[in-house]
Every structure is written in structure tokens, then in C-alpha cells.
Short mmCIF file of C-alpha atoms and ligand atoms in Angstrom, two decimals:
data_model
loop_
_atom_site.label_atom_id
_atom_site.label_comp_id
_atom_site.label_asym_id
_atom_site.label_seq_id
_atom_site.Cartn_x
_atom_site.Cartn_y
_atom_site.Cartn_z
CA UNK A 1123 200.92 59.18 28.31
CA UNK A 1124 198.16 61.68 29.43
CA UNK A 1125 194.85 59.97 29.61
CA UNK A 1126 191.55 61.81 29.01
CA UNK A 1127 189.42 61.27 32.15
CA UNK A 1128 185.65 62.26 31.33
CA UNK A 1129 182.40 60.87 32.61
CA UNK A 1130 180.68 58.80 29.67
CA UNK A 1131 177.04 58.98 28.75
CA UNK A 1132 175.19 55.84 28.04
CA UNK A 1133 172.66 57.21 25.48
CA UNK A 1134 173.57 55.27 22.18
CA UNK A 1135 173.91 57.42 19.04
CA UNK A 1136 175.51 54.80 16.76
CA UNK A 1137 175.36 51.12 16.89
CA UNK A 1138 177.34 49.01 14.32
CA UNK A 1139 176.42 45.37 14.42
CA UNK A 1140 178.24 42.47 12.81
CA UNK A 1141 179.49 44.48 9.91
CA UNK A 1142 181.15 42.72 6.97
CA UNK A 1143 182.69 44.23 4.07
CA UNK A 1144 184.42 42.61 1.23
CA UNK A 1145 186.52 43.90 -1.75
CA UNK A 1146 186.17 41.80 -4.99
CA UNK A 1147 189.68 42.05 -6.44
CA UNK A 1148 191.47 40.07 -9.38
CA UNK A 1149 193.24 38.16 -6.73
CA UNK A 1150 190.09 37.17 -4.89
CA UNK A 1151 187.85 38.53 -2.26
CA UNK A 1152 189.46 40.56 0.50
CA UNK A 1153 187.52 40.12 3.70
CA UNK A 1154 188.28 43.62 4.97
CA UNK A 1155 185.80 43.65 7.85
CA UNK A 1156 184.62 40.39 9.49
CA UNK A 1157 181.91 41.01 11.88
CA UNK A 1158 182.62 44.38 13.46
CA UNK A 1159 180.34 45.44 16.23
CA UNK A 1160 180.63 48.50 18.42
CA UNK A 1161 178.44 51.49 19.69
CA UNK A 1162 179.14 55.22 20.35
CA UNK A 1163 177.14 57.01 22.97
CA UNK A 1164 176.03 60.70 22.63
CA UNK A 1165 178.80 63.28 23.37
CA UNK A 1166 181.42 60.45 23.58
CA UNK A 1167 184.61 60.13 21.65
CA UNK A 1168 185.39 56.62 20.52
CA UNK A 1169 188.77 55.84 19.13
CA UNK A 1170 189.44 53.20 16.46
CA UNK A 1171 193.20 52.11 16.75
CA UNK A 1172 195.33 49.67 14.91
CA UNK A 1173 197.84 49.19 12.18
CA UNK A 1174 197.53 50.36 8.61
CA UNK A 1175 195.32 48.07 6.74
CA UNK A 1176 193.39 46.67 9.76
CA UNK A 1177 189.95 48.09 8.65
CA UNK A 1178 189.64 51.48 10.56
CA UNK A 1179 188.95 53.45 7.50
CA UNK A 1180 186.72 51.01 5.92
CA UNK A 1181 184.72 50.97 9.02
CA UNK A 1182 184.42 54.66 9.10
CA UNK A 1183 183.44 55.09 5.36
CA UNK A 1184 180.83 52.22 5.96
CA UNK A 1185 178.96 54.35 8.52
CA UNK A 1186 178.51 57.02 5.56
CA UNK A 1187 177.96 54.23 2.97
CA UNK A 1188 181.00 55.46 1.24
CA UNK A 1189 182.31 52.02 0.17
CA UNK A 1190 182.92 52.22 -3.58
CA UNK A 1191 183.22 49.16 -5.91
CA UNK A 1192 184.95 46.67 -5.83
CA UNK A 1193 184.11 47.06 -2.20
CA UNK A 1194 180.64 45.96 -0.91
CA UNK A 1195 179.05 46.01 2.49
CA UNK A 1196 177.95 42.40 2.66
CA UNK A 1197 175.92 42.27 5.94
CA UNK A 1198 175.55 43.94 9.19
CA UNK A 1199 173.35 46.80 10.58
CA UNK A 1200 174.45 50.41 11.21
CA UNK A 1201 171.92 52.11 13.39
CA UNK A 1202 172.14 55.78 13.73
CA UNK A 1203 169.61 57.13 16.25
CA UNK A 1204 166.64 55.08 15.04
CA UNK A 1205 167.54 54.46 11.44
CA UNK A 1206 169.47 51.70 9.85
CA UNK A 1207 171.82 53.48 7.44
CA UNK A 1208 172.19 50.34 5.27
CA UNK A 1209 168.50 50.30 4.47
CA UNK A 1210 167.77 53.96 3.72
CA UNK A 1211 167.39 55.13 0.07
CA UNK A 1212 170.38 57.26 -1.41
CA UNK A 1213 168.32 60.58 -0.94
CA UNK A 1214 168.18 59.82 2.88
CA UNK A 1215 171.79 58.88 3.13
CA UNK A 1216 172.90 62.12 1.33
CA UNK A 1217 170.74 64.21 3.76
CA UNK A 1218 172.66 62.54 6.58
CA UNK A 1219 176.11 63.14 5.04
CA UNK A 1220 177.62 66.44 6.07
CA UNK A 1221 174.37 67.30 8.08
CA UNK A 1222 174.01 64.90 10.67
CA UNK A 1223 177.35 63.05 10.25
CA UNK A 1224 180.42 64.78 9.01
CA UNK A 1225 183.81 63.36 8.12
CA UNK A 1226 187.37 64.96 8.30
CA UNK A 1227 189.69 63.41 6.03
CA UNK A 1228 193.42 63.01 6.63
CA UNK A 1229 194.78 65.14 3.66
CA UNK A 1230 192.70 68.39 3.95
CA UNK A 1231 194.09 70.02 0.63
CA UNK A 1232 192.87 66.76 -1.27
CA UNK A 1233 189.28 67.46 0.17
CA UNK A 1234 188.92 71.15 -0.38
CA UNK A 1235 187.95 72.55 -3.84
CA UNK A 1236 191.16 74.19 -5.18
CA UNK A 1237 189.21 76.78 -7.25
CA UNK A 1238 186.74 77.95 -4.66
CA UNK A 1239 187.57 80.51 -1.73
CA UNK A 1240 187.75 78.54 1.54
CA UNK A 1241 185.18 80.83 3.18
CA UNK A 1242 182.70 80.11 0.35
CA UNK A 1243 183.25 76.35 0.80
CA UNK A 1244 182.49 76.55 4.56
CA UNK A 1245 179.28 78.69 3.85
CA UNK A 1246 178.27 76.31 1.01
CA UNK A 1247 178.20 73.41 3.73
CA UNK A 1248 175.66 75.61 5.53
CA UNK A 1249 173.63 76.43 2.49
CA UNK A 1250 173.32 72.81 1.41
CA UNK A 1251 171.85 71.69 4.65
CA UNK A 1252 169.64 74.82 5.49
CA UNK A 1253 167.81 76.07 2.57
CA UNK A 1254 166.24 78.88 4.67
CA UNK A 1255 169.70 80.58 5.19
CA UNK A 1256 170.66 83.31 2.68
CA UNK A 1257 174.36 83.59 1.41
CA UNK A 1258 175.16 86.60 3.56
CA UNK A 1259 174.28 84.86 6.71
CA UNK A 1260 175.95 81.72 5.83
CA UNK A 1261 179.20 83.63 5.17
CA UNK A 1262 178.88 85.33 8.56
CA UNK A 1263 178.49 82.12 10.29
CA UNK A 1264 181.35 80.49 8.29
CA UNK A 1265 183.64 83.29 9.48
CA UNK A 1266 182.47 82.88 13.07
CA UNK A 1267 183.39 79.16 12.76
CA UNK A 1268 186.93 80.02 11.30
CA UNK A 1269 187.42 82.36 14.26
CA UNK A 1270 186.48 79.58 16.65
CA UNK A 1271 189.06 77.25 14.99
CA UNK A 1272 191.79 79.78 15.90
CA UNK A 1273 192.22 81.22 12.36
CA UNK A 1274 193.52 84.87 12.60
CA UNK A 1275 191.78 87.50 10.55
CA UNK A 1276 188.97 85.13 9.64
CA UNK A 1277 187.44 87.64 7.20
CA UNK A 1278 190.58 87.97 5.03
CA UNK A 1279 191.52 84.20 5.28
CA UNK A 1280 188.07 83.21 4.20
CA UNK A 1281 188.73 84.91 0.82
CA UNK A 1282 191.86 82.79 0.23
CA UNK A 1283 192.18 79.62 -1.92
CA UNK A 1284 193.47 76.20 -0.50
CA UNK A 1285 196.79 76.44 -2.28
CA UNK A 1286 197.42 79.83 -0.24
CA UNK A 1287 197.16 78.01 2.99
CA UNK A 1288 199.61 75.85 5.10
CA UNK A 1289 198.64 72.34 5.90
CA UNK A 1290 197.65 73.13 9.50
CA UNK A 1291 195.53 76.18 8.32
CA UNK A 1292 193.87 74.09 5.49
CA UNK A 1293 192.97 71.44 8.27
CA UNK A 1294 191.39 74.17 10.49
CA UNK A 1295 189.22 75.18 7.49
CA UNK A 1296 188.28 71.56 6.99
CA UNK A 1297 187.32 70.97 10.66
CA UNK A 1298 185.35 74.22 10.53
CA UNK A 1299 183.47 73.07 7.29
CA UNK A 1300 182.65 69.80 8.98
CA UNK A 1301 181.54 71.32 12.33
CA UNK A 1302 179.58 74.33 11.03
CA UNK A 1303 176.52 72.23 10.38
CA UNK A 1304 176.62 71.12 14.07
CA UNK A 1305 176.64 67.40 13.35
CA UNK A 1306 175.54 64.86 15.74
CA UNK A 1307 178.38 62.70 14.87
CA UNK A 1308 181.99 63.76 13.51
CA UNK A 1309 184.08 61.00 11.95
CA UNK A 1310 187.81 62.12 12.10
CA UNK A 1311 190.03 59.87 10.03
CA UNK A 1312 193.66 60.43 11.12
CA UNK A 1313 192.81 64.29 11.28
CA UNK A 1314 196.20 65.42 12.26
CA UNK A 1315 198.64 62.75 11.08
CA UNK A 1316 199.78 64.86 8.12
CA UNK A 1317 200.89 67.71 10.45
CA UNK A 1318 203.90 68.29 12.65
CA UNK A 1319 203.53 67.69 16.34
CA UNK A 1320 203.10 71.23 17.69
CA UNK A 1321 200.44 72.07 15.14
CA UNK A 1322 198.83 68.73 15.81
CA UNK A 1323 198.38 69.50 19.55
CA UNK A 1324 196.77 73.02 18.84
CA UNK A 1325 194.36 71.52 16.30
CA UNK A 1326 193.40 68.61 18.43
CA UNK A 1327 192.73 70.99 21.46
CA UNK A 1328 190.73 73.37 19.45
CA UNK A 1329 188.73 70.54 17.73
CA UNK A 1330 188.15 69.03 21.29
CA UNK A 1331 186.67 72.21 22.66
CA UNK A 1332 184.44 72.72 19.66
CA UNK A 1333 183.09 69.37 19.87
CA UNK A 1334 182.26 69.84 23.35
CA UNK A 1335 180.68 73.22 22.73
CA UNK A 1336 178.30 71.79 20.14
CA UNK A 1337 178.00 68.46 21.89
CA UNK A 1338 179.07 66.34 19.01
CA UNK A 1339 180.09 62.56 19.21
CA UNK A 1340 183.27 61.74 17.64
CA UNK A 1341 184.45 58.52 16.01
CA UNK A 1342 188.39 59.15 16.01
CA UNK A 1343 190.54 57.10 13.80
CA UNK A 1344 194.29 57.23 14.67
CA UNK A 1345 197.21 55.01 14.73
CA UNK A 1346 198.82 57.39 17.13
CA UNK A 1347 198.12 56.03 20.87
CA UNK A 1348 199.18 59.28 22.44
CA UNK A 1349 196.55 61.13 20.39
CA UNK A 1350 193.88 58.41 21.42
CA UNK A 1351 194.82 58.61 25.14
CA UNK A 1352 194.25 62.38 25.17
CA UNK A 1353 191.15 62.65 23.09
CA UNK A 1354 189.09 59.58 23.52
CA UNK A 1355 186.70 58.29 26.28
CA UNK A 1356 186.64 54.71 24.88
CA UNK A 1357 188.97 52.80 22.43
CA UNK A 1358 188.31 49.95 20.07
CA UNK A 1359 191.48 48.22 18.82
CA UNK A 1360 191.27 46.63 15.39
CA UNK A 1361 193.35 43.82 14.04
CA UNK A 1362 192.98 42.40 10.40
CA UNK A 1363 189.26 43.24 10.13
CA UNK A 1364 188.13 42.63 13.66
CA UNK A 1365 187.88 44.59 16.84
CA UNK A 1366 189.97 42.62 19.16
CA UNK A 1367 189.70 44.77 22.29
CA UNK A 1368 187.31 47.57 23.47
CA UNK A 1369 186.74 49.56 26.66
CA UNK A 1370 187.29 52.69 28.58
CA UNK A 1371 190.47 54.51 27.41
CA UNK A 1372 192.08 54.27 30.90
CA UNK A 1373 191.22 50.63 31.31
CA UNK A 1374 192.52 49.62 27.81
CA UNK A 1375 195.67 51.48 27.76
CA UNK A 1376 196.68 50.89 31.31
CA UNK A 1377 195.64 47.23 31.50
CA UNK A 1378 195.49 45.86 27.95
CA UNK A 1379 193.88 42.29 27.90
CA UNK A 1380 194.55 41.31 24.32
CA UNK A 1381 198.13 40.26 23.27
CA UNK A 1382 197.95 42.57 20.09
CA UNK A 1383 197.05 45.60 22.32
CA UNK A 1384 199.94 44.85 24.65
CA UNK A 1385 202.20 44.59 21.68
CA UNK A 1386 200.89 47.74 20.14
CA UNK A 1387 201.45 49.58 23.53
CA UNK A 1388 204.94 48.35 23.72
CA UNK A 1389 205.78 49.99 20.29
CA UNK A 1390 205.28 53.50 21.78
CA UNK A 1391 208.79 54.75 22.42
CA UNK A 1392 209.83 55.26 25.90
CA UNK A 1393 210.76 59.01 26.24
CA UNK A 1394 212.45 58.37 29.66
CA UNK A 1395 214.84 55.93 28.02
CA UNK A 1396 215.59 57.14 24.42
CA UNK A 1397 218.45 54.74 23.96
CA UNK A 1398 216.15 51.67 24.54
CA UNK A 1399 215.65 49.78 21.34
CA UNK A 1400 212.26 50.17 19.64
CA UNK A 1401 209.90 47.28 19.95
CA UNK A 1402 208.26 45.75 16.82
CA UNK A 1403 205.65 43.12 16.83
CA UNK A 1404 207.09 40.15 15.08
CA UNK A 1405 205.66 38.95 11.65
CA UNK A 1406 203.37 40.53 9.40
CA UNK A 1407 199.51 41.25 9.12
CA UNK A 1408 197.94 38.14 7.58
CA UNK A 1409 196.46 38.02 4.06
CA UNK A 1410 192.63 38.89 4.19
CA UNK A 1411 191.95 36.85 1.07
CA UNK A 1412 190.92 33.90 3.20
CA UNK A 1413 187.70 34.11 5.30
CA UNK A 1414 188.45 34.10 9.05
CA UNK A 1415 188.41 30.54 10.71
CA UNK A 1416 190.64 31.18 13.52
CA UNK A 1417 192.35 33.88 15.53
CA UNK A 1418 194.04 36.00 12.93
CA UNK A 1419 196.84 37.20 15.42
CA UNK A 1420 197.85 33.55 16.00
CA UNK A 1421 200.88 33.57 13.82
CA UNK A 1422 202.36 36.51 15.73
CA UNK A 1423 201.06 35.86 19.29
CA UNK A 1424 203.49 34.50 21.89
CA UNK A 1425 200.77 33.02 23.89
CA UNK A 1426 199.08 31.18 20.93
CA UNK A 1427 197.73 27.65 21.81
CA UNK A 1428 196.44 24.78 19.51
CA UNK A 1429 192.92 26.03 19.48
CA UNK A 1430 193.92 29.55 18.45
CA UNK A 1431 194.67 28.18 14.85
CA UNK A 1432 191.52 26.35 14.73
CA UNK A 1433 188.82 28.43 16.24
CA UNK A 1434 187.62 32.05 16.19
CA UNK A 1435 187.86 33.52 19.80
CA UNK A 1436 184.68 34.92 20.97
CA UNK A 1437 184.58 38.31 22.82
CA UNK A 1438 185.03 37.84 26.43
CA UNK A 1439 183.71 40.46 28.84
CA UNK A 1440 186.21 41.47 31.56
CA UNK A 1441 184.17 44.34 33.20
CA UNK A 1442 181.28 46.28 32.18
CA UNK A 1443 183.09 48.25 29.78
CA UNK A 1444 186.12 46.19 28.75
CA UNK A 1445 186.23 43.21 26.55
CA UNK A 1446 188.79 41.30 24.54
CA UNK A 1447 188.45 38.61 21.82
CA UNK A 1448 191.22 36.24 22.96
CA UNK A 1449 190.96 32.53 24.47
CA UNK A 1450 193.35 33.62 27.31
CA UNK A 1451 190.15 34.85 28.96
CA UNK A 1452 188.12 31.71 28.55
CA UNK A 1453 186.14 31.24 31.75
CA UNK A 1454 184.98 34.93 31.62
CA UNK A 1455 181.46 35.69 30.31
CA UNK A 1456 181.12 36.07 26.66
CA UNK A 1457 179.72 39.25 25.24
CA UNK A 1458 177.37 38.42 22.38
CA UNK A 1459 175.91 41.45 20.59
CA UNK A 1460 175.23 43.16 23.82
CA UNK A 1461 173.82 39.88 25.36
CA UNK A 1462 176.25 38.55 27.90
CA UNK A 1463 176.43 34.77 28.57
CA UNK A 1464 177.98 33.49 31.65
CA UNK A 1465 180.21 30.47 30.64
CA UNK A 1466 180.02 29.01 34.10
CA UNK A 1467 176.12 29.42 34.28
CA UNK A 1468 175.00 29.46 30.65
FE1 SF4 B 1659 196.96 34.87 21.00
FE2 SF4 B 1659 195.28 32.76 21.11
FE3 SF4 B 1659 194.47 35.11 22.19
FE4 SF4 B 1659 194.67 34.85 19.60
S1 SF4 B 1659 193.26 33.85 20.84
S2 SF4 B 1659 195.54 36.63 20.80
S3 SF4 B 1659 196.58 33.50 19.39
S4 SF4 B 1659 196.18 33.71 22.87
#
């Protein structure tokens, strides 16, 4: 696995604190997020990893306050620069969406308007957020952005409709549309998972270059640990509505400290031994209908102890930039909302 190796800034752009999101369904309350906390520095790429249903996309959508009923953000803070997104009025949040924070969805053709030429859609993104711009300059800037996204004959392509484009080309348009306003934060929700591997690599490389050129921070959601290794500076591993491990990408992927992360890494096929049987973490993700009152991984964990099914593990700090929520690290200092408590010298 190739690992990204970049120096990381420490200037916080986004800070999510103790975020709880519930969905009120006919079967009961689904506790989708149970106290998620993380931060993202300027010009940094943070990856959110984990199985389907662990809360990655709910976390991302919460940042833009895009949780629709029956979902509800119950508590927490989402500090973007110096504003708490959860306390802003709707007009202020709309101004942030697409301007300061953009989001790339998994399926580009579902997000592009089928009856508007793609170039006009990219230009429209500019016009919404810069009222001083005229349509002709917006179109020119849109075509420049299409060229930067590696789209051949940008002028001709910009006059096409989404159904005339391949999946890879549509995703390039989508990325151009999200980056043309030069957002401070880009949320990329499985941006290439619907594409084949070669196109995926090209698009990730182009996106990575563009993100660095315009100095944008990225919250990258992916279940693909290879993509995570190559594109992220830090990673947060989620399980059943919690972050269970977080740290520098090299540290987490080379020296995972939570049994779930260790299992997740074992599921990556070994290219050197193609005949080796694939590993699967035993058991299933638990129901989120019950509020959390113990380690949610306890039914599947080979190291589970008695206390694991009685108590919620705190987050233990292994190094300055590596932490895990697991009782196996009892004796290390506890990280509590940025405040560290040394258990030996409380
Ligand atoms: Fe396993 Fe216990 Fe750690 Fe949970 S707290 S991951 S059950 S050892």
C-alpha cells in the first residue's frame, strides 16, 4: 500500500465536537452518530473510513446541515473557522454550501441536472456565489476548470448534457463544479467508487493536484483503504456511529491500535498471495436502535473482556497524533475533547 507522506499544518479549519445524530423511524430511534469528535486542519486531507452504515456519510452531511427528517442533529458543535454551523440561520448556511464548503457525491449523474449543459452548470456554481461576475466570464472560468480536470476539448464538452458523458467524464465535471468556487473545504463522499480502477486513479490524481493548487482542505470518505493511503494525511476509522481510531495515515495503517482497524486492514486482499483466502471480520455490525452503553465492537472482538460489554471505552492517546477507543490501552492518557488526562497522574 502506497502511503501519502506530507507535512501537516496545525491550523484548524473544522472542528466537530461530540456530534450526535438520531433517525426517528417506525422501529425506534436509530442512534446513527454517538458523540463523534474530530478536527481538520487547513490544507489537510482527513479520511473517514469504515464499513457501510458506520456513519461516514451522516457525519459529512451533518457538516453541511443536510440531515433530512426523520434524521435530526441532536447535539454537538460543528465549528467552521470561527462559526458554529449548527447555530447559524438557514441563509448563512446556504451561503457556506457550495461557496466555502463543497461536496462531491458518489454518483455524479444523479447530482448533475440532466437538462442543462454541463458547462452552464459549472458556470452557474460561480454565478451563485459571485454576483459581480457576468455570464461570459463565468463560462470562460468554467471551461478553464474543465481543462484543469483533464477534460479534452473543454469548449465542446461544456456544451454537452450529462447523459452524453461517460461516468468518469461526469465525475470530472462534478469535481470541476465543486472546486470552481475555490472552497476552503471539499467533502468528497466516495468520489470514485462508481468508477473502474484506472479511471479512479486518474481522477484522484487530478483532484489531488487541483486541491493542492487552490489550497483546499478535504474530508475524504471512502471504504477503500488503498485510496485512503494514497490521498489522506490523517485518517479516522468509524464503527457503528463512533470514531474508534484516529491519527496520521502512516501510523494508523502501519501500526493500527484498535482491533476493528486491525481487522479492516486484514480484509485488504494480499496481491503477493492471490490464492490466500480473503479475511472477513466475524459477525455483523450491531443494531443502532439501542443507545450505546458499552463497546459496540465487543460482539466481534477477539480481545473482548468483561468490562467491554459493560462500559464505553474512552479515547486513549498513544502519541500526539494517534488515539484509539479501546480498553486494551488502559493506562495510557485519556484524550477528552482535546484535553488530555494522564490516568497515572490525574
Ligand atoms: Fe475489543 Fe474491548 Fe477494545 Fe472493544 S474495548 S475493541 S471489545 S478490547
